[in-house]
């Protein structure tokens, strides 16, 4: 089945760019997702990319997909303290809104 | 538009008891999914319902069950609670009938089993 892996921690300075990386195993994934979870809250869909795309940009967010290496990344430009959260990479597995999530990358933004 | 509403937000139970969690999806959304989030196992899929039918199920024991009503509201039940069932239970709704994974999550129900 699908497996999704991501690094656990990332610390950046306010104003810098953040890059969160993710690898997945199932090459048949049609969409790949990035979700954000703030403390005490549920998950919020940040963005997603279709498998026939290499890149998707949405304001400060840029998603890069390398299908050959099964590698997905999320770049946050001009990172702010409000971006401090846990970011999850997710891929569909087994149909009907079943997502496999990575362990989550905790992003800490410091002044 | 109101978001996904989960009740209760917090609850404490003892081993052996049972618990029922409720989820009201976004108006017009007919698919409801449930996920369990724990520090050790992360986010794990429990099950998904659409039009009162369970379409998909994760690898959880039969103590975990759910249902969906005609108004798309959903409940999940855990019987004979174990300490390891302590978790944040997240409900998500979707307007898509296909498999896009564009889910809208509630804030979760945090269950503590003593």
JSON list of C-alpha atoms in Angstrom, two decimals:
[
{"chain": "A", "resi": 1, "resn": "UNK", "atom": "CA", "xyz": [0.00, 0.00, 0.00]},
{"chain": "A", "resi": 2, "resn": "UNK", "atom": "CA", "xyz": [0.87, 3.66, -0.06]},
{"chain": "A", "resi": 3, "resn": "UNK", "atom": "CA", "xyz": [3.45, 5.00, 2.35]},
{"chain": "A", "resi": 4, "resn": "UNK", "atom": "CA", "xyz": [4.25, 8.67, 2.87]},
{"chain": "A", "resi": 5, "resn": "UNK", "atom": "CA", "xyz": [7.32, 9.95, 4.67]},
{"chain": "A", "resi": 6, "resn": "UNK", "atom": "CA", "xyz": [8.38, 13.41, 5.72]},
{"chain": "A", "resi": 7, "resn": "UNK", "atom": "CA", "xyz": [10.94, 14.97, 8.00]},
{"chain": "A", "resi": 8, "resn": "UNK", "atom": "CA", "xyz": [9.65, 15.84, 11.47]},
{"chain": "A", "resi": 9, "resn": "UNK", "atom": "CA", "xyz": [11.02, 19.31, 12.22]},
{"chain": "A", "resi": 10, "resn": "UNK", "atom": "CA", "xyz": [11.96, 22.48, 10.42]},
{"chain": "A", "resi": 11, "resn": "UNK", "atom": "CA", "xyz": [13.03, 25.76, 11.97]},
{"chain": "A", "resi": 12, "resn": "UNK", "atom": "CA", "xyz": [13.27, 28.94, 9.92]},
{"chain": "A", "resi": 13, "resn": "UNK", "atom": "CA", "xyz": [13.71, 32.63, 10.49]},
{"chain": "A", "resi": 14, "resn": "UNK", "atom": "CA", "xyz": [10.80, 34.95, 9.85]},
{"chain": "A", "resi": 15, "resn": "UNK", "atom": "CA", "xyz": [10.95, 36.26, 6.28]},
{"chain": "A", "resi": 16, "resn": "UNK", "atom": "CA", "xyz": [12.95, 33.31, 4.95]},
{"chain": "A", "resi": 17, "resn": "UNK", "atom": "CA", "xyz": [11.57, 30.57, 2.71]},
{"chain": "A", "resi": 18, "resn": "UNK", "atom": "CA", "xyz": [10.56, 27.21, 4.15]},
{"chain": "A", "resi": 19, "resn": "UNK", "atom": "CA", "xyz": [10.80, 24.00, 2.20]},
{"chain": "A", "resi": 20, "resn": "UNK", "atom": "CA", "xyz": [9.03, 20.91, 3.50]},
{"chain": "A", "resi": 21, "resn": "UNK", "atom": "CA", "xyz": [9.78, 17.62, 1.76]},
{"chain": "A", "resi": 22, "resn": "UNK", "atom": "CA", "xyz": [7.80, 14.44, 1.35]},
{"chain": "A", "resi": 23, "resn": "UNK", "atom": "CA", "xyz": [8.30, 11.11, -0.39]},
{"chain": "A", "resi": 24, "resn": "UNK", "atom": "CA", "xyz": [5.59, 8.64, -1.37]},
{"chain": "A", "resi": 25, "resn": "UNK", "atom": "CA", "xyz": [5.60, 5.12, -2.72]},
{"chain": "A", "resi": 26, "resn": "UNK", "atom": "CA", "xyz": [2.51, 4.69, -4.92]},
{"chain": "A", "resi": 27, "resn": "UNK", "atom": "CA", "xyz": [3.22, 6.09, -8.37]},
{"chain": "A", "resi": 28, "resn": "UNK", "atom": "CA", "xyz": [-0.44, 5.76, -9.36]},
{"chain": "A", "resi": 29, "resn": "UNK", "atom": "CA", "xyz": [-1.52, 8.55, -7.00]},
{"chain": "A", "resi": 30, "resn": "UNK", "atom": "CA", "xyz": [-3.61, 10.98, -9.03]},
{"chain": "A", "resi": 31, "resn": "UNK", "atom": "CA", "xyz": [-3.46, 13.86, -6.58]},
{"chain": "A", "resi": 32, "resn": "UNK", "atom": "CA", "xyz": [-1.10, 14.72, -3.75]},
{"chain": "A", "resi": 33, "resn": "UNK", "atom": "CA", "xyz": [-2.06, 17.03, -0.92]},
{"chain": "A", "resi": 34, "resn": "UNK", "atom": "CA", "xyz": [-0.65, 19.37, 1.68]},
{"chain": "A", "resi": 35, "resn": "UNK", "atom": "CA", "xyz": [-2.63, 19.93, 4.86]},
{"chain": "A", "resi": 36, "resn": "UNK", "atom": "CA", "xyz": [-1.87, 22.26, 7.76]},
{"chain": "A", "resi": 37, "resn": "UNK", "atom": "CA", "xyz": [-2.75, 21.74, 11.41]},
{"chain": "A", "resi": 38, "resn": "UNK", "atom": "CA", "xyz": [-2.52, 24.53, 13.92]},
{"chain": "A", "resi": 39, "resn": "UNK", "atom": "CA", "xyz": [-2.46, 23.78, 17.67]},
{"chain": "A", "resi": 40, "resn": "UNK", "atom": "CA", "xyz": [-5.79, 22.53, 18.96]},
{"chain": "A", "resi": 41, "resn": "UNK", "atom": "CA", "xyz": [-7.36, 22.55, 15.53]},
{"chain": "A", "resi": 42, "resn": "UNK", "atom": "CA", "xyz": [-8.31, 20.15, 12.79]},
{"chain": "A", "resi": 43, "resn": "UNK", "atom": "CA", "xyz": [-6.59, 19.92, 9.44]},
{"chain": "A", "resi": 44, "resn": "UNK", "atom": "CA", "xyz": [-6.90, 22.54, 6.76]},
{"chain": "A", "resi": 45, "resn": "UNK", "atom": "CA", "xyz": [-6.28, 21.77, 3.09]},
{"chain": "A", "resi": 46, "resn": "UNK", "atom": "CA", "xyz": [-3.54, 24.10, 1.89]},
{"chain": "A", "resi": 47, "resn": "UNK", "atom": "CA", "xyz": [-3.11, 23.00, -1.66]},
{"chain": "A", "resi": 48, "resn": "UNK", "atom": "CA", "xyz": [-2.94, 19.96, -3.90]},
{"chain": "A", "resi": 49, "resn": "UNK", "atom": "CA", "xyz": [-1.27, 19.02, -7.14]},
{"chain": "A", "resi": 50, "resn": "UNK", "atom": "CA", "xyz": [-2.44, 16.73, -9.90]},
{"chain": "A", "resi": 51, "resn": "UNK", "atom": "CA", "xyz": [0.00, 14.04, -10.91]},
{"chain": "A", "resi": 52, "resn": "UNK", "atom": "CA", "xyz": [0.43, 15.36, -14.46]},
{"chain": "A", "resi": 53, "resn": "UNK", "atom": "CA", "xyz": [1.80, 18.65, -13.13]},
{"chain": "A", "resi": 54, "resn": "UNK", "atom": "CA", "xyz": [5.37, 19.41, -12.09]},
{"chain": "A", "resi": 55, "resn": "UNK", "atom": "CA", "xyz": [4.65, 22.62, -10.26]},
{"chain": "A", "resi": 56, "resn": "UNK", "atom": "CA", "xyz": [1.77, 24.56, -8.81]},
{"chain": "A", "resi": 57, "resn": "UNK", "atom": "CA", "xyz": [1.94, 28.04, -7.36]},
{"chain": "A", "resi": 58, "resn": "UNK", "atom": "CA", "xyz": [-0.67, 29.57, -5.11]},
{"chain": "A", "resi": 59, "resn": "UNK", "atom": "CA", "xyz": [0.31, 32.94, -3.63]},
{"chain": "A", "resi": 60, "resn": "UNK", "atom": "CA", "xyz": [3.15, 32.23, -1.17]},
{"chain": "A", "resi": 61, "resn": "UNK", "atom": "CA", "xyz": [2.92, 28.48, -1.69]},
{"chain": "A", "resi": 62, "resn": "UNK", "atom": "CA", "xyz": [4.77, 26.53, -4.36]},
{"chain": "A", "resi": 63, "resn": "UNK", "atom": "CA", "xyz": [4.38, 22.79, -4.76]},
{"chain": "A", "resi": 64, "resn": "UNK", "atom": "CA", "xyz": [6.96, 20.84, -6.72]},
{"chain": "A", "resi": 65, "resn": "UNK", "atom": "CA", "xyz": [6.38, 17.26, -7.83]},
{"chain": "A", "resi": 66, "resn": "UNK", "atom": "CA", "xyz": [9.11, 14.95, -9.05]},
{"chain": "A", "resi": 67, "resn": "UNK", "atom": "CA", "xyz": [7.26, 11.85, -10.20]},
{"chain": "A", "resi": 68, "resn": "UNK", "atom": "CA", "xyz": [10.43, 9.98, -11.13]},
{"chain": "A", "resi": 69, "resn": "UNK", "atom": "CA", "xyz": [11.77, 10.23, -7.59]},
{"chain": "A", "resi": 70, "resn": "UNK", "atom": "CA", "xyz": [8.28, 10.22, -6.01]},
{"chain": "A", "resi": 71, "resn": "UNK", "atom": "CA", "xyz": [9.18, 13.40, -4.21]},
{"chain": "A", "resi": 72, "resn": "UNK", "atom": "CA", "xyz": [6.87, 16.24, -3.28]},
{"chain": "A", "resi": 73, "resn": "UNK", "atom": "CA", "xyz": [7.83, 19.54, -1.73]},
{"chain": "A", "resi": 74, "resn": "UNK", "atom": "CA", "xyz": [6.03, 22.56, -0.33]},
{"chain": "A", "resi": 75, "resn": "UNK", "atom": "CA", "xyz": [7.78, 25.91, -0.38]},
{"chain": "A", "resi": 76, "resn": "UNK", "atom": "CA", "xyz": [6.43, 28.76, 1.71]},
{"chain": "A", "resi": 77, "resn": "UNK", "atom": "CA", "xyz": [7.84, 32.12, 0.67]},
{"chain": "A", "resi": 78, "resn": "UNK", "atom": "CA", "xyz": [8.33, 34.93, 3.20]},
{"chain": "A", "resi": 79, "resn": "UNK", "atom": "CA", "xyz": [7.50, 32.67, 6.13]},
{"chain": "A", "resi": 80, "resn": "UNK", "atom": "CA", "xyz": [5.62, 34.36, 8.95]},
{"chain": "A", "resi": 81, "resn": "UNK", "atom": "CA", "xyz": [5.08, 33.43, 12.59]},
{"chain": "A", "resi": 82, "resn": "UNK", "atom": "CA", "xyz": [1.49, 32.60, 11.68]},
{"chain": "A", "resi": 83, "resn": "UNK", "atom": "CA", "xyz": [2.82, 29.82, 9.48]},
{"chain": "A", "resi": 84, "resn": "UNK", "atom": "CA", "xyz": [4.02, 27.94, 12.56]},
{"chain": "A", "resi": 85, "resn": "UNK", "atom": "CA", "xyz": [2.08, 24.68, 12.45]},
{"chain": "A", "resi": 86, "resn": "UNK", "atom": "CA", "xyz": [2.35, 21.03, 11.50]},
{"chain": "A", "resi": 87, "resn": "UNK", "atom": "CA", "xyz": [2.28, 20.34, 7.77]},
{"chain": "A", "resi": 88, "resn": "UNK", "atom": "CA", "xyz": [1.10, 17.00, 6.45]},
{"chain": "A", "resi": 89, "resn": "UNK", "atom": "CA", "xyz": [1.72, 15.50, 3.07]},
{"chain": "A", "resi": 90, "resn": "UNK", "atom": "CA", "xyz": [-1.05, 13.09, 2.00]},
{"chain": "A", "resi": 91, "resn": "UNK", "atom": "CA", "xyz": [-1.77, 10.71, -0.84]},
{"chain": "A", "resi": 92, "resn": "UNK", "atom": "CA", "xyz": [-4.92, 8.79, -1.70]},
{"chain": "A", "resi": 93, "resn": "UNK", "atom": "CA", "xyz": [-4.89, 5.07, -1.12]},
{"chain": "A", "resi": 94, "resn": "UNK", "atom": "CA", "xyz": [-7.70, 2.59, -1.60]},
{"chain": "A", "resi": 95, "resn": "UNK", "atom": "CA", "xyz": [-10.37, 4.95, -2.86]},
{"chain": "A", "resi": 96, "resn": "UNK", "atom": "CA", "xyz": [-13.20, 7.11, -1.50]},
{"chain": "A", "resi": 97, "resn": "UNK", "atom": "CA", "xyz": [-11.43, 9.83, 0.47]},
{"chain": "A", "resi": 98, "resn": "UNK", "atom": "CA", "xyz": [-9.02, 7.46, 2.17]},
{"chain": "A", "resi": 99, "resn": "UNK", "atom": "CA", "xyz": [-5.80, 9.41, 2.54]},
{"chain": "A", "resi": 100, "resn": "UNK", "atom": "CA", "xyz": [-2.47, 8.19, 3.83]},
{"chain": "A", "resi": 101, "resn": "UNK", "atom": "CA", "xyz": [-0.78, 10.98, 5.76]},
{"chain": "A", "resi": 102, "resn": "UNK", "atom": "CA", "xyz": [2.86, 11.49, 6.51]},
{"chain": "A", "resi": 103, "resn": "UNK", "atom": "CA", "xyz": [3.89, 11.93, 10.13]},
{"chain": "A", "resi": 104, "resn": "UNK", "atom": "CA", "xyz": [3.81, 15.69, 9.74]},
{"chain": "A", "resi": 105, "resn": "UNK", "atom": "CA", "xyz": [6.55, 18.32, 9.72]},
{"chain": "A", "resi": 106, "resn": "UNK", "atom": "CA", "xyz": [6.48, 20.73, 12.61]},
{"chain": "A", "resi": 107, "resn": "UNK", "atom": "CA", "xyz": [7.47, 24.17, 11.30]},
{"chain": "A", "resi": 108, "resn": "UNK", "atom": "CA", "xyz": [8.78, 26.64, 13.85]},
{"chain": "A", "resi": 109, "resn": "UNK", "atom": "CA", "xyz": [9.23, 30.24, 12.76]},
{"chain": "A", "resi": 110, "resn": "UNK", "atom": "CA", "xyz": [11.47, 32.41, 14.90]},
{"chain": "A", "resi": 111, "resn": "UNK", "atom": "CA", "xyz": [12.20, 36.14, 14.69]},
{"chain": "B", "resi": 1, "resn": "UNK", "atom": "CA", "xyz": [-21.21, 28.59, 5.30]},
{"chain": "B", "resi": 2, "resn": "UNK", "atom": "CA", "xyz": [-20.77, 26.73, 8.59]},
{"chain": "B", "resi": 3, "resn": "UNK", "atom": "CA", "xyz": [-17.84, 24.35, 8.79]},
{"chain": "B", "resi": 4, "resn": "UNK", "atom": "CA", "xyz": [-17.71, 20.77, 9.97]},
{"chain": "B", "resi": 5, "resn": "UNK", "atom": "CA", "xyz": [-19.00, 20.52, 13.52]},
{"chain": "B", "resi": 6, "resn": "UNK", "atom": "CA", "xyz": [-17.92, 17.79, 15.88]},
{"chain": "B", "resi": 7, "resn": "UNK", "atom": "CA", "xyz": [-19.36, 17.07, 19.30]},
{"chain": "B", "resi": 8, "resn": "UNK", "atom": "CA", "xyz": [-18.33, 16.67, 21.99]},
{"chain": "B", "resi": 9, "resn": "UNK", "atom": "CA", "xyz": [-14.98, 18.44, 21.74]},
{"chain": "B", "resi": 10, "resn": "UNK", "atom": "CA", "xyz": [-13.54, 16.75, 24.81]},
{"chain": "B", "resi": 11, "resn": "UNK", "atom": "CA", "xyz": [-14.54, 13.70, 26.76]},
{"chain": "B", "resi": 12, "resn": "UNK", "atom": "CA", "xyz": [-13.10, 11.37, 29.35]},
{"chain": "B", "resi": 13, "resn": "UNK", "atom": "CA", "xyz": [-14.12, 7.74, 29.63]},
{"chain": "B", "resi": 14, "resn": "UNK", "atom": "CA", "xyz": [-12.88, 4.71, 31.51]},
{"chain": "B", "resi": 15, "resn": "UNK", "atom": "CA", "xyz": [-11.75, 1.40, 30.10]},
{"chain": "B", "resi": 16, "resn": "UNK", "atom": "CA", "xyz": [-14.60, -0.85, 29.08]},
{"chain": "B", "resi": 17, "resn": "UNK", "atom": "CA", "xyz": [-17.06, 1.96, 28.44]},
{"chain": "B", "resi": 18, "resn": "UNK", "atom": "CA", "xyz": [-18.34, 2.96, 25.05]},
{"chain": "B", "resi": 19, "resn": "UNK", "atom": "CA", "xyz": [-18.44, 6.34, 23.36]},
{"chain": "B", "resi": 20, "resn": "UNK", "atom": "CA", "xyz": [-20.37, 7.96, 20.53]},
{"chain": "B", "resi": 21, "resn": "UNK", "atom": "CA", "xyz": [-19.00, 10.91, 18.61]},
{"chain": "B", "resi": 22, "resn": "UNK", "atom": "CA", "xyz": [-21.03, 13.09, 16.31]},
{"chain": "B", "resi": 23, "resn": "UNK", "atom": "CA", "xyz": [-20.18, 14.96, 13.13]},
{"chain": "B", "resi": 24, "resn": "UNK", "atom": "CA", "xyz": [-22.26, 17.44, 11.14]},
{"chain": "B", "resi": 25, "resn": "UNK", "atom": "CA", "xyz": [-20.77, 18.02, 7.70]},
{"chain": "B", "resi": 26, "resn": "UNK", "atom": "CA", "xyz": [-20.75, 21.20, 5.69]},
{"chain": "B", "resi": 27, "resn": "UNK", "atom": "CA", "xyz": [-24.18, 21.80, 4.20]},
{"chain": "B", "resi": 28, "resn": "UNK", "atom": "CA", "xyz": [-24.44, 20.02, 0.88]},
{"chain": "B", "resi": 29, "resn": "UNK", "atom": "CA", "xyz": [-21.55, 17.65, 1.55]},
{"chain": "B", "resi": 30, "resn": "UNK", "atom": "CA", "xyz": [-22.62, 14.04, 1.36]},
{"chain": "B", "resi": 31, "resn": "UNK", "atom": "CA", "xyz": [-19.35, 12.28, 2.10]},
{"chain": "B", "resi": 32, "resn": "UNK", "atom": "CA", "xyz": [-18.10, 12.00, 5.67]},
{"chain": "B", "resi": 33, "resn": "UNK", "atom": "CA", "xyz": [-14.79, 10.43, 6.64]},
{"chain": "B", "resi": 34, "resn": "UNK", "atom": "CA", "xyz": [-13.36, 9.69, 10.07]},
{"chain": "B", "resi": 35, "resn": "UNK", "atom": "CA", "xyz": [-9.71, 9.70, 11.07]},
{"chain": "B", "resi": 36, "resn": "UNK", "atom": "CA", "xyz": [-7.91, 8.89, 14.29]},
{"chain": "B", "resi": 37, "resn": "UNK", "atom": "CA", "xyz": [-4.88, 10.98, 15.27]},
{"chain": "B", "resi": 38, "resn": "UNK", "atom": "CA", "xyz": [-2.44, 9.79, 17.92]},
{"chain": "B", "resi": 39, "resn": "UNK", "atom": "CA", "xyz": [1.15, 10.84, 18.69]},
{"chain": "B", "resi": 40, "resn": "UNK", "atom": "CA", "xyz": [2.40, 7.33, 18.00]},
{"chain": "B", "resi": 41, "resn": "UNK", "atom": "CA", "xyz": [0.46, 6.30, 14.90]},
{"chain": "B", "resi": 42, "resn": "UNK", "atom": "CA", "xyz": [-0.28, 9.69, 13.40]},
{"chain": "B", "resi": 43, "resn": "UNK", "atom": "CA", "xyz": [-3.37, 10.11, 11.26]},
{"chain": "B", "resi": 44, "resn": "UNK", "atom": "CA", "xyz": [-5.15, 6.90, 10.36]},
{"chain": "B", "resi": 45, "resn": "UNK", "atom": "CA", "xyz": [-8.27, 6.42, 8.27]},
{"chain": "B", "resi": 46, "resn": "UNK", "atom": "CA", "xyz": [-11.22, 4.82, 10.04]},
{"chain": "B", "resi": 47, "resn": "UNK", "atom": "CA", "xyz": [-14.06, 4.81, 7.51]},
{"chain": "B", "resi": 48, "resn": "UNK", "atom": "CA", "xyz": [-15.98, 6.84, 4.96]},
{"chain": "B", "resi": 49, "resn": "UNK", "atom": "CA", "xyz": [-19.70, 7.18, 4.37]},
{"chain": "B", "resi": 50, "resn": "UNK", "atom": "CA", "xyz": [-21.68, 8.47, 1.44]},
{"chain": "B", "resi": 51, "resn": "UNK", "atom": "CA", "xyz": [-25.47, 8.50, 1.23]},
{"chain": "B", "resi": 52, "resn": "UNK", "atom": "CA", "xyz": [-25.74, 6.40, 4.39]},
{"chain": "B", "resi": 53, "resn": "UNK", "atom": "CA", "xyz": [-23.47, 3.68, 2.97]},
{"chain": "B", "resi": 54, "resn": "UNK", "atom": "CA", "xyz": [-20.00, 2.82, 4.20]},
{"chain": "B", "resi": 55, "resn": "UNK", "atom": "CA", "xyz": [-17.85, 2.86, 1.10]},
{"chain": "B", "resi": 56, "resn": "UNK", "atom": "CA", "xyz": [-14.43, 2.45, 2.63]},
{"chain": "B", "resi": 57, "resn": "UNK", "atom": "CA", "xyz": [-12.98, 1.13, 5.85]},
{"chain": "B", "resi": 58, "resn": "UNK", "atom": "CA", "xyz": [-9.54, 1.26, 7.45]},
{"chain": "B", "resi": 59, "resn": "UNK", "atom": "CA", "xyz": [-7.74, -1.38, 9.47]},
{"chain": "B", "resi": 60, "resn": "UNK", "atom": "CA", "xyz": [-9.40, -0.95, 12.83]},
{"chain": "B", "resi": 61, "resn": "UNK", "atom": "CA", "xyz": [-11.05, -3.64, 14.98]},
{"chain": "B", "resi": 62, "resn": "UNK", "atom": "CA", "xyz": [-14.79, -4.16, 14.93]},
{"chain": "B", "resi": 63, "resn": "UNK", "atom": "CA", "xyz": [-15.11, -2.13, 18.14]},
{"chain": "B", "resi": 64, "resn": "UNK", "atom": "CA", "xyz": [-14.99, 0.89, 15.89]},
{"chain": "B", "resi": 65, "resn": "UNK", "atom": "CA", "xyz": [-18.19, 1.46, 13.97]},
{"chain": "B", "resi": 66, "resn": "UNK", "atom": "CA", "xyz": [-20.02, 4.28, 12.35]},
{"chain": "B", "resi": 67, "resn": "UNK", "atom": "CA", "xyz": [-23.13, 5.30, 10.55]},
{"chain": "B", "resi": 68, "resn": "UNK", "atom": "CA", "xyz": [-24.54, 8.11, 8.49]},
{"chain": "B", "resi": 69, "resn": "UNK", "atom": "CA", "xyz": [-28.02, 9.51, 8.58]},
{"chain": "B", "resi": 70, "resn": "UNK", "atom": "CA", "xyz": [-30.19, 10.74, 5.73]},
{"chain": "B", "resi": 71, "resn": "UNK", "atom": "CA", "xyz": [-29.19, 14.35, 6.49]},
{"chain": "B", "resi": 72, "resn": "UNK", "atom": "CA", "xyz": [-25.52, 13.33, 6.05]},
{"chain": "B", "resi": 73, "resn": "UNK", "atom": "CA", "xyz": [-24.73, 13.72, 9.73]},
{"chain": "B", "resi": 74, "resn": "UNK", "atom": "CA", "xyz": [-22.52, 10.91, 10.95]},
{"chain": "B", "resi": 75, "resn": "UNK", "atom": "CA", "xyz": [-21.70, 9.22, 14.20]},
{"chain": "B", "resi": 76, "resn": "UNK", "atom": "CA", "xyz": [-18.92, 6.90, 15.17]},
{"chain": "B", "resi": 77, "resn": "UNK", "atom": "CA", "xyz": [-18.97, 4.55, 18.10]},
{"chain": "B", "resi": 78, "resn": "UNK", "atom": "CA", "xyz": [-16.19, 2.85, 19.97]},
{"chain": "B", "resi": 79, "resn": "UNK", "atom": "CA", "xyz": [-17.19, 0.04, 22.28]},
{"chain": "B", "resi": 80, "resn": "UNK", "atom": "CA", "xyz": [-15.21, -1.60, 25.09]},
{"chain": "B", "resi": 81, "resn": "UNK", "atom": "CA", "xyz": [-12.76, 1.27, 25.26]},
{"chain": "B", "resi": 82, "resn": "UNK", "atom": "CA", "xyz": [-9.06, 0.58, 25.71]},
{"chain": "B", "resi": 83, "resn": "UNK", "atom": "CA", "xyz": [-6.33, 2.95, 26.87]},
{"chain": "B", "resi": 84, "resn": "UNK", "atom": "CA", "xyz": [-4.93, 2.97, 23.35]},
{"chain": "B", "resi": 85, "resn": "UNK", "atom": "CA", "xyz": [-8.14, 4.47, 22.02]},
{"chain": "B", "resi": 86, "resn": "UNK", "atom": "CA", "xyz": [-7.17, 7.80, 23.56]},
{"chain": "B", "resi": 87, "resn": "UNK", "atom": "CA", "xyz": [-6.85, 10.05, 20.54]},
{"chain": "B", "resi": 88, "resn": "UNK", "atom": "CA", "xyz": [-8.14, 12.99, 18.60]},
{"chain": "B", "resi": 89, "resn": "UNK", "atom": "CA", "xyz": [-10.93, 11.79, 16.35]},
{"chain": "B", "resi": 90, "resn": "UNK", "atom": "CA", "xyz": [-11.32, 13.92, 13.27]},
{"chain": "B", "resi": 91, "resn": "UNK", "atom": "CA", "xyz": [-14.29, 14.05, 10.97]},
{"chain": "B", "resi": 92, "resn": "UNK", "atom": "CA", "xyz": [-14.02, 15.40, 7.45]},
{"chain": "B", "resi": 93, "resn": "UNK", "atom": "CA", "xyz": [-16.63, 16.13, 4.83]},
{"chain": "B", "resi": 94, "resn": "UNK", "atom": "CA", "xyz": [-16.35, 16.35, 1.10]},
{"chain": "B", "resi": 95, "resn": "UNK", "atom": "CA", "xyz": [-18.59, 17.48, -1.69]},
{"chain": "B", "resi": 96, "resn": "UNK", "atom": "CA", "xyz": [-16.90, 15.29, -4.24]},
{"chain": "B", "resi": 97, "resn": "UNK", "atom": "CA", "xyz": [-18.26, 11.92, -5.12]},
{"chain": "B", "resi": 98, "resn": "UNK", "atom": "CA", "xyz": [-14.97, 10.78, -6.54]},
{"chain": "B", "resi": 99, "resn": "UNK", "atom": "CA", "xyz": [-11.61, 10.18, -4.98]},
{"chain": "B", "resi": 100, "resn": "UNK", "atom": "CA", "xyz": [-9.95, 13.56, -4.83]},
{"chain": "B", "resi": 101, "resn": "UNK", "atom": "CA", "xyz": [-9.20, 13.76, -1.11]},
{"chain": "B", "resi": 102, "resn": "UNK", "atom": "CA", "xyz": [-10.25, 17.39, -0.88]},
{"chain": "B", "resi": 103, "resn": "UNK", "atom": "CA", "xyz": [-11.43, 17.12, 2.69]},
{"chain": "B", "resi": 104, "resn": "UNK", "atom": "CA", "xyz": [-12.77, 19.72, 5.10]},
{"chain": "B", "resi": 105, "resn": "UNK", "atom": "CA", "xyz": [-11.98, 18.76, 8.66]},
{"chain": "B", "resi": 106, "resn": "UNK", "atom": "CA", "xyz": [-13.69, 19.57, 11.90]},
{"chain": "B", "resi": 107, "resn": "UNK", "atom": "CA", "xyz": [-11.72, 20.50, 15.03]},
{"chain": "B", "resi": 108, "resn": "UNK", "atom": "CA", "xyz": [-12.01, 17.00, 16.37]},
{"chain": "B", "resi": 109, "resn": "UNK", "atom": "CA", "xyz": [-13.22, 15.20, 19.45]},
{"chain": "B", "resi": 110, "resn": "UNK", "atom": "CA", "xyz": [-10.45, 14.53, 21.95]},
{"chain": "B", "resi": 111, "resn": "UNK", "atom": "CA", "xyz": [-11.07, 11.28, 23.79]},
{"chain": "B", "resi": 112, "resn": "UNK", "atom": "CA", "xyz": [-9.16, 10.35, 26.90]},
{"chain": "B", "resi": 113, "resn": "UNK", "atom": "CA", "xyz": [-9.54, 6.81, 28.21]},
{"chain": "B", "resi": 114, "resn": "UNK", "atom": "CA", "xyz": [-8.52, 6.26, 31.84]}
]
